[in-house]
Amino acid sequence: MRLTLPLIAPSDPRESEELTRLVATMQGTYSKGRHTPAGSAESVDLQALSRILAESRDPSALEDAWSGWHRVGRSMRTDFVRYVELANRGSRELGFADTGEMWRSKYDMPPDTFAREVERLWQEVRPLYRSLHAYVRSRLAAVYGPDEVPSDRPIPAHFLGNMWAQSWESIYPLVAPPEFSARFDLTPALVARGTSPEQMVKFAESFFVSLGLPTLPASFWERSMLVRPRDREVVCHASAWDIDFVDDLRIKMCIEITGDDFTTVHHELGHNFYQRAYARQPFLFRDSAHDGFHEALGDTIALSVTPEYLREIGLVAEVPDPSQDLGLLLYRALEKVAFLPFGLLVDRWRWDVFSGAIPPSEYNRTWWELKERYQGVAPPSPRDEGEFDPAAKYHVPSNVPYMRYFLAAILQFQFHRALARAAGATGPLHRFSIYGSREAGRRIQAMMEMGSSREWPDALEALTGERRMDAGGLLDYFAPLQRWLDAQTRTGSAPS
Ligand code: X8Z
Ligand code: ZN
C-alpha cells in the first residue's frame, strides 16, 4: 500500500491541500503554454511548436520555437521547489528517505539495487547510442554547416526534430543517405486516405483483437476524448484511464493524423488492454508488474506495425524492397535508440533533486549537465538559472515518474523478440509482425492478467521465459544497423 501512489501527501491537511494545488497549478501552466513564433501574429500551442521543430529546416525558426516553448518553465520554479519539499515530507512520513527513494522502491528489489540495475542496462545500450549520435551529428553538420553543428561539440537540441530531443525520427529525411530512398513516415498515407482520429484508434484496436483480446467496450468510444475540444483548455499530453478499475476504459488525447500519433494510439491502448486484463485481481494488484511493463505493452505492439503489416491491412499499397531495411532500422533507431539517454536522465535529475543533492539554485545547470553527459545535446544558446527547463517537459510539472519509459524502451524489444520467436519468426526481428498470432496473444494475456500480484520477474517469465531485464533484444534488433553506422563514422567524438 505504501507503494501504490507516485505522490504521498503529508498528513497535515493544509499541507496536503497545498501540494495538490501546486501540482494542479503547474500542470495547468504547462497545458496552457503558448508562444508567438517570430514573424507570426498569433500565439500557438505545444503541438504547433512541435510541428515547427519536426518540419522546419530554418535554424532561426527552430531556435525560436524551441526557446519560445521553454519559457513555460520559468514561472513554475517557485512552485516546484515547494512541491519537492512537501512531496518529500509525505514520503518521509511513510518511512522513505525522500520521494526519489520512494519511486526507486517499486521494483521488487532494494532501491539502490534498482539504481544499479538501471546503470547496467544503460551501459549495455550506450555504445549503440554513441554510434547513432556520431552518425547523426555528422549528417547534421553536412546539412547545416559546421558553425551550426560543430563536429566536436554536443548537438544543439533544436536540430533534432523534437522539443526535448527525445526522439529524432522527424529528421530521418535529413540524415538518411540518398540511397535509402524509401520513406517510413506513415503520415502521408494516413492523410491521403482521409483517416479520422476514431479510425486511428480502430486500427490499433483491431491489432489487439487479432491477438485474441476482446474489443473495447462501447463506453470507451462514448467517453474517450480523441480530439482537442474547441470550447476549453485541456491537457493534451496523451493518457489512458481506467476510471472504475473494472471496465470504464478511456483515452484522452488530441489526436493528429500523423505516423507519430498512430504509434501513440497503440501505446495508449496498450495501457487500456493491460488495465482490463488485471481487472479481476484484488484491488491492490490492479497494476502492471512494474511501471515499465505498462509503458512497454503498447509499444511492443507498435513494433509489429511493419511495412508488411501495413500492406496487409490496406494502409499502404507497396512494401519497400528488403534492400531498404537499413533505412527502416535507421528510422526506428531515431525513434527508439535516441530516446534511451533521455529516458534515463529525467529521473536521474529528479532523484538528485528529491535527495537534495541538487539544490534549487542549480536546477537548470545540472539539467543541462545531464543532457550533455547522457544525450550529448546542448541548448541553442546559454541558459541560466532564470530559466527552468526541466518543467518544459510534461512529466516534471505533472509528477509522473520517468524511469518507466527507459525500462519500457528496453523491455519492448525483449518482449518483441520473445513473442516473435513464440509466433514462429525465423527472419530478422524488424521484419516480423505478431499480427494475428494467438500464441503471442496468449503470452501477453498471461503476463497482463497477473497484474502486480507477483514480483515482476514472474510476469516477465510468463511472456518471455526470462527473469532478468535484458537489452539483448534491442541490440539484436539493431545489430545490422550498428555495423552500418560504425562503418559510416568514427565514434571517437561522441558523448562520453
Ligand atoms: O508520456 C508518454 C505517453 C503517455 S504515458 C504518451 N510517453 C513518454 C513521453 O511522451 O515523453 C510515451 C513515450 C515517452
Ligand atoms: Zn504510457
Coordinates of C-alpha atoms and ligand atoms in Angstrom, one line a residue:
M1 CA 0.0 0.0 0.0
R2 CA 2.9 2.4 0.7
L3 CA 4.0 1.9 -3.0
T4 CA 0.8 2.5 -4.9
L5 CA 1.0 6.2 -5.5
P6 CA 3.6 8.5 -7.2
L7 CA 2.9 11.3 -4.7
I8 CA 2.3 10.9 -0.9
A9 CA 0.5 13.8 0.7
P10 CA 1.7 14.9 4.1
S11 CA -0.7 14.1 6.9
D12 CA -1.2 17.8 7.8
P13 CA -4.4 18.7 5.8
R14 CA -3.3 22.2 4.9
E15 CA 0.0 20.8 3.5
S16 CA -1.8 18.1 1.7
E17 CA -4.1 20.6 0.1
E18 CA -1.3 22.8 -0.8
L19 CA 0.6 20.0 -2.5
T20 CA -2.5 19.1 -4.5
R21 CA -2.9 22.7 -5.6
L22 CA 0.8 23.1 -6.5
V23 CA 0.7 20.1 -8.9
A24 CA -2.6 21.2 -10.4
T25 CA -1.3 24.7 -10.9
M26 CA 2.0 23.5 -12.5
Q27 CA 0.1 21.2 -14.8
G28 CA -2.3 23.9 -15.8
T29 CA 0.6 26.3 -16.6
Y30 CA 2.1 23.6 -18.7
S31 CA -1.0 22.8 -20.6
K32 CA -1.8 26.5 -21.3
G33 CA 1.8 27.3 -22.5
R34 CA 1.9 29.2 -25.8
H35 CA 4.3 31.2 -27.9
T36 CA 4.1 33.5 -30.8
P37 CA 6.6 32.4 -33.5
A38 CA 8.8 35.1 -35.0
G39 CA 7.0 36.7 -37.9
S40 CA 3.6 35.4 -36.9
A41 CA 0.7 37.3 -35.5
E42 CA -0.8 34.6 -33.4
S43 CA 0.4 32.6 -30.4
V44 CA 0.3 28.8 -30.9
D45 CA 0.4 25.8 -28.5
L46 CA 2.9 23.0 -27.9
Q47 CA 1.5 20.8 -30.8
A48 CA 2.1 23.6 -33.3
L49 CA 5.5 24.4 -31.9
S50 CA 6.4 20.8 -32.1
R51 CA 5.5 20.7 -35.7
I52 CA 7.9 23.5 -36.4
L53 CA 10.7 21.5 -34.6
A54 CA 9.8 18.5 -36.7
E55 CA 9.4 20.2 -40.1
S56 CA 11.3 23.4 -40.3
R57 CA 14.9 23.4 -41.6
D58 CA 15.5 27.1 -40.8
P59 CA 17.8 27.4 -37.8
S60 CA 16.3 30.6 -36.6
A61 CA 12.7 29.3 -36.8
L62 CA 13.8 26.2 -34.9
E63 CA 15.6 28.2 -32.2
D64 CA 12.6 30.5 -31.9
A65 CA 10.1 27.6 -31.4
W66 CA 12.4 25.9 -29.0
S67 CA 13.1 28.9 -26.9
G68 CA 9.5 30.1 -27.0
W69 CA 8.2 26.9 -25.6
H70 CA 10.9 26.6 -23.0
R71 CA 9.8 29.9 -21.4
V72 CA 6.9 27.9 -20.0
G73 CA 9.1 26.5 -17.3
R74 CA 10.2 29.9 -15.7
S75 CA 7.0 30.6 -13.7
M76 CA 6.9 27.1 -12.3
R77 CA 10.2 27.2 -10.4
T78 CA 9.0 28.6 -7.1
D79 CA 6.0 26.1 -7.0
F80 CA 8.3 23.3 -7.9
V81 CA 10.7 24.0 -5.0
R82 CA 7.8 23.9 -2.6
Y83 CA 6.3 20.8 -4.2
V84 CA 9.6 19.0 -3.7
E85 CA 9.6 20.0 0.0
L86 CA 6.0 18.8 0.6
A87 CA 6.3 15.6 -1.5
N88 CA 9.4 14.7 0.5
R89 CA 7.5 15.3 3.7
G90 CA 4.8 12.9 2.7
S91 CA 7.4 10.2 1.6
R92 CA 9.3 10.6 4.9
E93 CA 6.1 10.1 6.9
L94 CA 5.8 6.7 5.3
G95 CA 9.4 5.9 6.1
F96 CA 11.3 6.7 2.9
A97 CA 14.4 8.9 2.8
D98 CA 12.7 11.1 0.1
T99 CA 10.4 10.9 -2.9
G100 CA 13.1 9.7 -5.2
E101 CA 13.8 6.7 -2.9
M102 CA 10.1 6.0 -2.8
W103 CA 10.0 5.9 -6.6
R104 CA 13.0 3.6 -6.7
S105 CA 11.4 1.2 -4.2
K106 CA 8.7 0.0 -6.6
Y107 CA 10.7 -2.7 -8.4
D108 CA 10.7 -5.7 -6.0
M109 CA 14.3 -5.0 -5.0
P110 CA 16.1 -2.6 -2.7
P111 CA 16.2 1.0 -4.2
D112 CA 20.0 1.0 -4.5
T113 CA 19.9 -2.3 -6.4
F114 CA 17.4 -0.8 -8.8
A115 CA 19.6 2.2 -9.4
R116 CA 22.5 -0.2 -10.3
E117 CA 20.2 -2.3 -12.5
V118 CA 19.3 0.8 -14.5
E119 CA 23.0 1.7 -14.9
R120 CA 23.7 -1.9 -16.1
L121 CA 21.1 -1.6 -18.8
W122 CA 22.4 1.8 -19.8
Q123 CA 25.9 0.5 -20.2
E124 CA 24.6 -2.3 -22.4
V125 CA 23.0 0.1 -24.9
R126 CA 25.3 3.1 -24.6
P127 CA 27.7 2.0 -27.5
L128 CA 24.8 1.8 -29.9
Y129 CA 23.6 5.3 -28.8
R130 CA 27.1 6.7 -29.3
S131 CA 27.2 5.2 -32.8
L132 CA 23.9 6.8 -33.7
H133 CA 24.8 10.1 -32.2
A134 CA 28.1 10.3 -34.0
Y135 CA 26.4 9.5 -37.3
V136 CA 23.5 12.0 -36.9
R137 CA 25.9 14.8 -35.9
S138 CA 28.0 14.3 -39.0
R139 CA 24.9 14.3 -41.2
L140 CA 23.5 17.4 -39.5
A141 CA 26.9 19.2 -39.9
A142 CA 26.7 18.4 -43.6
V143 CA 23.2 19.9 -43.8
Y144 CA 23.5 23.0 -41.5
G145 CA 27.3 23.6 -41.7
P146 CA 30.0 23.1 -39.1
D147 CA 29.3 26.5 -37.5
E148 CA 25.8 25.4 -36.5
V149 CA 26.7 21.8 -35.7
P150 CA 30.4 21.6 -34.8
S151 CA 31.8 18.1 -35.1
D152 CA 33.4 18.1 -31.6
R153 CA 30.6 19.6 -29.6
P154 CA 27.2 18.3 -28.3
I155 CA 24.4 18.6 -30.9
P156 CA 22.3 21.7 -30.5
A157 CA 19.0 20.4 -29.2
H158 CA 16.8 22.3 -31.7
F159 CA 18.2 20.4 -34.7
L160 CA 16.9 17.0 -33.6
G161 CA 13.3 17.3 -34.7
N162 CA 11.7 17.2 -31.2
M163 CA 11.2 19.7 -28.5
W164 CA 13.2 17.7 -25.9
A165 CA 15.5 16.0 -28.4
Q166 CA 14.0 12.7 -27.0
S167 CA 13.2 11.0 -30.4
W168 CA 14.6 12.0 -33.7
E169 CA 12.6 10.3 -36.4
S170 CA 11.3 13.5 -37.9
I171 CA 14.8 14.3 -39.2
Y172 CA 15.0 10.9 -41.0
P173 CA 14.8 12.6 -44.4
L174 CA 17.7 14.9 -43.4
V175 CA 20.0 12.2 -42.1
A176 CA 19.3 9.2 -44.3
P177 CA 21.7 8.8 -47.2
P178 CA 20.2 9.3 -50.6
E179 CA 20.3 5.6 -51.5
F180 CA 17.8 5.0 -48.7
S181 CA 15.0 6.2 -51.0
A182 CA 12.1 4.6 -49.1
R183 CA 10.2 6.8 -46.6
F184 CA 8.8 5.3 -43.4
D185 CA 6.7 8.1 -42.0
L186 CA 3.1 6.9 -42.3
T187 CA 1.7 10.5 -42.2
P188 CA 1.2 10.9 -46.0
A189 CA -0.6 7.6 -46.3
L190 CA -2.9 8.4 -43.4
V191 CA -3.7 11.8 -44.6
A192 CA -4.2 10.7 -48.2
R193 CA -7.0 8.2 -47.3
G194 CA -8.7 10.8 -45.0
T195 CA -8.2 8.8 -41.8
S196 CA -10.2 10.2 -38.9
P197 CA -9.0 10.2 -35.3
E198 CA -11.5 7.4 -34.5
Q199 CA -10.2 5.3 -37.3
M200 CA -6.7 5.7 -36.0
V201 CA -7.9 4.1 -32.7
K202 CA -9.8 1.4 -34.6
F203 CA -6.6 0.4 -36.4
A204 CA -4.9 0.0 -33.1
E205 CA -7.8 -1.8 -31.5
S206 CA -8.0 -4.3 -34.3
F207 CA -4.4 -5.3 -33.8
F208 CA -5.0 -6.2 -30.2
V209 CA -8.2 -8.1 -31.3
S210 CA -6.2 -10.1 -33.8
L211 CA -4.2 -11.5 -30.9
G212 CA -7.4 -12.8 -29.3
L213 CA -8.0 -10.0 -26.9
P214 CA -11.6 -8.6 -26.5
T215 CA -12.8 -5.5 -28.3
L216 CA -13.0 -2.2 -26.3
P217 CA -16.3 -1.6 -24.5
A218 CA -18.9 0.7 -26.1
S219 CA -18.3 3.2 -23.2
F220 CA -14.7 3.6 -24.5
W221 CA -16.0 5.2 -27.7
E222 CA -18.6 7.3 -25.9
R223 CA -16.4 8.7 -23.1
S224 CA -12.9 9.0 -24.5
M225 CA -11.6 12.4 -25.7
L226 CA -9.9 11.8 -29.1
V227 CA -9.7 15.4 -30.4
R228 CA -8.9 18.7 -28.9
P229 CA -12.2 20.4 -27.7
R230 CA -12.8 23.9 -29.1
D231 CA -14.5 25.3 -26.0
R232 CA -12.0 24.8 -23.3
E233 CA -8.3 24.3 -22.4
V234 CA -7.3 20.6 -21.8
V235 CA -4.2 18.7 -21.1
C236 CA -3.3 17.3 -24.5
H237 CA -0.5 15.0 -23.4
A238 CA -1.8 11.6 -24.3
S239 CA -3.0 9.4 -21.4
A240 CA -5.1 6.3 -20.8
W241 CA -7.6 5.9 -17.9
D242 CA -9.3 3.1 -16.0
I243 CA -11.9 5.2 -14.3
D244 CA -13.6 2.5 -12.2
F245 CA -10.7 -0.1 -12.1
V246 CA -13.0 -2.5 -13.9
D247 CA -14.0 -1.7 -17.5
D248 CA -14.6 2.1 -17.8
L249 CA -11.6 2.4 -20.0
R250 CA -10.8 5.7 -21.8
I251 CA -8.1 7.6 -23.6
K252 CA -7.6 11.3 -23.5
M253 CA -5.6 12.6 -26.5
C254 CA -5.6 15.4 -29.1
I255 CA -5.1 13.0 -32.0
E256 CA -3.4 14.4 -35.1
I257 CA -3.4 12.4 -38.3
T258 CA 0.3 11.6 -38.2
G259 CA 2.5 8.5 -38.1
D260 CA 3.7 9.6 -34.7
D261 CA 0.2 9.7 -33.3
F262 CA -0.5 6.4 -35.0
T263 CA 2.2 4.9 -32.7
T264 CA 1.0 6.8 -29.7
V265 CA -2.5 5.4 -30.1
H266 CA -1.1 1.9 -29.9
H267 CA 0.8 3.0 -26.8
E268 CA -2.3 4.3 -25.1
L269 CA -4.4 1.2 -26.0
G270 CA -1.7 -0.9 -24.5
H271 CA -2.5 0.7 -21.2
N272 CA -6.2 0.1 -21.6
F273 CA -5.8 -3.6 -22.6
Y274 CA -3.5 -4.1 -19.7
Q275 CA -5.9 -2.5 -17.3
R276 CA -8.8 -4.7 -18.5
A277 CA -6.7 -7.8 -18.2
Y278 CA -5.9 -7.3 -14.5
A279 CA -9.4 -6.1 -13.5
R280 CA -10.1 -9.4 -11.8
Q281 CA -7.2 -9.2 -9.4
P282 CA -7.8 -7.9 -5.8
F283 CA -7.8 -4.1 -5.9
L284 CA -4.2 -3.5 -4.8
F285 CA -2.9 -5.8 -7.5
R286 CA -4.7 -4.0 -10.4
D287 CA -1.5 -2.6 -11.8
S288 CA 1.3 -3.8 -14.1
A289 CA 4.2 -5.9 -12.9
H290 CA 6.2 -2.7 -12.7
D291 CA 5.5 0.6 -14.4
G292 CA 7.9 -0.2 -17.2
F293 CA 5.7 -3.1 -18.2
H294 CA 2.7 -0.8 -18.5
E295 CA 4.6 1.6 -20.8
A296 CA 6.1 -1.2 -22.9
L297 CA 3.0 -3.1 -23.8
G298 CA 1.5 -0.8 -26.5
D299 CA 5.0 0.0 -27.8
T300 CA 5.6 -3.7 -28.3
I301 CA 2.5 -3.9 -30.5
A302 CA 3.7 -0.8 -32.4
L303 CA 7.0 -2.6 -33.2
S304 CA 4.8 -5.0 -35.1
V305 CA 3.5 -2.2 -37.3
T306 CA 5.8 -3.3 -40.1
P307 CA 5.5 -2.3 -43.8
E308 CA 4.2 -5.9 -44.4
Y309 CA 1.5 -5.4 -41.8
L310 CA 0.5 -2.0 -43.2
R311 CA 0.1 -3.6 -46.6
E312 CA -1.9 -6.5 -45.1
I313 CA -4.4 -4.1 -43.6
G314 CA -4.5 -2.0 -46.7
L315 CA -2.9 1.2 -45.3
V316 CA -0.1 1.2 -47.8
A317 CA -0.1 -0.3 -51.3
E318 CA 3.5 -1.3 -51.6
V319 CA 6.2 -2.6 -49.2
P320 CA 9.7 -1.2 -49.6
D321 CA 12.3 -3.6 -51.1
P322 CA 14.4 -5.5 -48.5
S323 CA 17.4 -3.5 -49.7
Q324 CA 15.7 -0.6 -47.8
D325 CA 15.9 -2.5 -44.5
L326 CA 18.7 -0.4 -43.2
G327 CA 16.5 2.7 -43.8
L328 CA 13.8 1.1 -41.7
L329 CA 16.2 0.3 -38.9
L330 CA 17.6 3.8 -39.0
Y331 CA 14.1 5.2 -38.8
R332 CA 13.4 3.0 -35.8
A333 CA 16.7 3.8 -34.1
L334 CA 16.0 7.6 -34.4
E335 CA 12.7 6.8 -32.6
K336 CA 13.9 4.3 -30.0
V337 CA 17.7 4.4 -29.6
A338 CA 17.7 8.2 -29.5
F339 CA 15.3 8.0 -26.6
L340 CA 17.4 5.9 -24.2
P341 CA 19.6 8.6 -22.6
F342 CA 16.6 11.0 -22.3
G343 CA 14.5 8.2 -20.7
L344 CA 17.4 7.8 -18.2
L345 CA 18.3 11.4 -17.3
V346 CA 14.9 12.8 -16.4
D347 CA 14.8 10.9 -13.2
R348 CA 18.5 10.8 -12.6
W349 CA 17.9 14.6 -12.3
R350 CA 14.8 14.3 -10.1
W351 CA 16.3 11.6 -7.9
D352 CA 19.0 14.1 -7.0
V353 CA 16.6 17.0 -6.7
F354 CA 14.4 15.0 -4.2
S355 CA 17.5 13.9 -2.2
G356 CA 18.8 17.4 -2.0
A357 CA 22.0 16.6 -3.9
I358 CA 20.8 19.2 -6.4
P359 CA 19.7 22.4 -4.7
P360 CA 17.2 24.8 -6.3
S361 CA 20.0 27.2 -7.1
E362 CA 21.4 24.6 -9.5
Y363 CA 18.3 23.2 -11.1
N364 CA 18.9 24.4 -14.6
R365 CA 22.7 24.0 -14.7
T366 CA 22.5 20.4 -13.6
W367 CA 19.7 19.6 -16.0
W368 CA 21.9 20.7 -18.9
E369 CA 24.9 18.9 -17.4
L370 CA 22.9 15.7 -17.6
K371 CA 21.6 16.5 -21.1
E372 CA 25.1 16.9 -22.3
R373 CA 26.6 13.9 -20.4
Y374 CA 23.9 11.4 -21.5
Q375 CA 22.3 12.7 -24.6
G376 CA 25.3 14.7 -26.0
V377 CA 23.0 17.7 -26.7
A378 CA 23.3 21.4 -25.8
P379 CA 20.8 24.2 -25.6
P380 CA 20.7 26.5 -28.7
S381 CA 22.2 29.3 -26.6
P382 CA 23.5 29.5 -23.0
R383 CA 20.8 29.0 -20.3
D384 CA 20.9 30.3 -16.7
E385 CA 19.0 29.9 -13.5
G386 CA 16.4 32.4 -14.7
E387 CA 15.1 29.5 -16.8
F388 CA 13.6 26.3 -15.5
D389 CA 13.9 23.9 -18.5
P390 CA 13.0 20.6 -16.8
A391 CA 9.5 21.9 -16.3
A392 CA 9.1 22.3 -20.1
K393 CA 8.7 18.5 -20.1
Y394 CA 5.2 17.3 -19.2
H395 CA 6.1 14.7 -16.6
V396 CA 8.1 17.1 -14.4
P397 CA 5.3 19.6 -13.5
S398 CA 2.8 16.6 -13.5
N399 CA 4.7 14.5 -11.1
V400 CA 4.9 11.4 -13.4
P401 CA 8.0 9.3 -12.8
Y402 CA 10.0 8.8 -16.0
M403 CA 12.4 5.9 -15.5
R404 CA 9.4 3.7 -16.6
Y405 CA 10.0 4.8 -20.2
F406 CA 13.7 4.0 -20.1
L407 CA 12.8 0.5 -18.9
A408 CA 10.0 0.2 -21.4
A409 CA 12.3 1.2 -24.3
I410 CA 14.4 -1.9 -23.4
L411 CA 11.6 -4.2 -22.4
Q412 CA 9.6 -3.7 -25.6
F413 CA 12.4 -5.3 -27.6
Q414 CA 12.8 -8.1 -25.1
F415 CA 9.0 -8.7 -25.4
H416 CA 9.1 -8.4 -29.2
R417 CA 12.0 -10.9 -29.6
A418 CA 10.2 -13.4 -27.3
L419 CA 6.8 -13.0 -29.0
A420 CA 8.3 -13.2 -32.5
R421 CA 10.0 -16.5 -31.6
A422 CA 6.9 -17.8 -30.0
A423 CA 4.9 -16.9 -33.1
G424 CA 7.4 -18.8 -35.3
A425 CA 9.6 -16.0 -36.6
T426 CA 12.7 -17.1 -38.5
G427 CA 13.9 -13.9 -40.3
P428 CA 15.1 -10.6 -38.8
L429 CA 13.2 -9.1 -35.9
H430 CA 12.5 -5.8 -37.6
R431 CA 10.6 -7.6 -40.4
F432 CA 8.4 -9.6 -38.1
S433 CA 4.9 -8.7 -37.0
I434 CA 3.0 -10.7 -34.4
Y435 CA -0.3 -9.5 -36.0
G436 CA -2.8 -12.4 -35.8
S437 CA -0.7 -14.6 -33.6
R438 CA -2.8 -16.3 -31.0
E439 CA 0.3 -17.7 -29.3
A440 CA 1.7 -14.2 -28.9
G441 CA -1.7 -13.1 -27.6
R442 CA -1.8 -15.9 -25.1
R443 CA 1.6 -14.9 -23.6
I444 CA 0.7 -11.3 -23.4
Q445 CA -2.6 -12.1 -21.7
A446 CA -0.8 -14.5 -19.2
M447 CA 1.5 -11.6 -18.3
M448 CA -1.1 -8.9 -18.1
E449 CA -3.7 -10.8 -16.1
M450 CA -1.2 -11.3 -13.2
G451 CA -1.3 -7.6 -12.6
S452 CA 1.1 -6.8 -9.8
S453 CA 0.1 -9.8 -7.8
R454 CA 3.5 -11.4 -8.3
E455 CA 7.0 -10.0 -8.4
W456 CA 7.9 -8.7 -11.9
P457 CA 10.3 -11.4 -12.8
D458 CA 7.4 -13.9 -12.7
A459 CA 5.4 -11.7 -15.1
L460 CA 8.5 -11.3 -17.4
E461 CA 8.9 -15.0 -17.4
A462 CA 5.3 -15.6 -18.4
L463 CA 5.8 -13.6 -21.5
T464 CA 9.5 -14.2 -22.4
G465 CA 10.7 -17.2 -20.4
E466 CA 13.4 -14.9 -18.9
R467 CA 13.6 -13.4 -15.4
R468 CA 16.0 -10.5 -16.0
M469 CA 15.6 -7.3 -17.9
D470 CA 17.8 -7.7 -20.9
A471 CA 18.9 -5.2 -23.6
G472 CA 19.8 -8.1 -25.8
G473 CA 16.5 -7.9 -27.6
L474 CA 17.2 -4.3 -28.6
L475 CA 20.8 -5.0 -29.5
D476 CA 19.8 -8.0 -31.7
Y477 CA 17.1 -5.9 -33.4
F478 CA 19.6 -3.1 -34.3
A479 CA 22.7 -5.2 -34.9
P480 CA 22.8 -4.7 -38.7
L481 CA 22.3 -1.0 -38.2
Q482 CA 25.1 -0.7 -35.7
R483 CA 27.5 -2.3 -38.1
W484 CA 26.5 0.1 -40.8
L485 CA 26.7 3.1 -38.5
D486 CA 30.1 2.3 -37.4
A487 CA 31.2 1.9 -41.0
Q488 CA 30.0 5.4 -41.7
T489 CA 31.7 7.2 -39.0
R490 CA 34.3 7.1 -36.2
T491 CA 32.6 7.2 -32.8
G492 CA 35.6 8.9 -31.1
S493 CA 33.9 12.2 -30.6
A494 CA 30.5 11.0 -29.3
P495 CA 29.4 11.9 -25.8
S496 CA 31.2 10.1 -23.0
Ligands
X8Z1 O1 4.2 10.2 -21.9 C1 4.2 9.3 -22.7 C2 2.8 8.6 -23.1 C3 1.8 8.6 -22.0 S1 2.2 7.5 -20.7 C4 2.3 9.4 -24.3 N1 5.3 8.9 -23.3 C5 6.6 9.5 -22.9 C6 6.7 10.9 -23.4 O2 5.9 11.3 -24.2 O3 7.7 11.6 -23.1 C7 5.5 7.8 -24.2 C8 6.9 7.8 -24.6 C9 7.6 8.6 -23.6
ZN2 ZN 2.2 5.5 -21.3

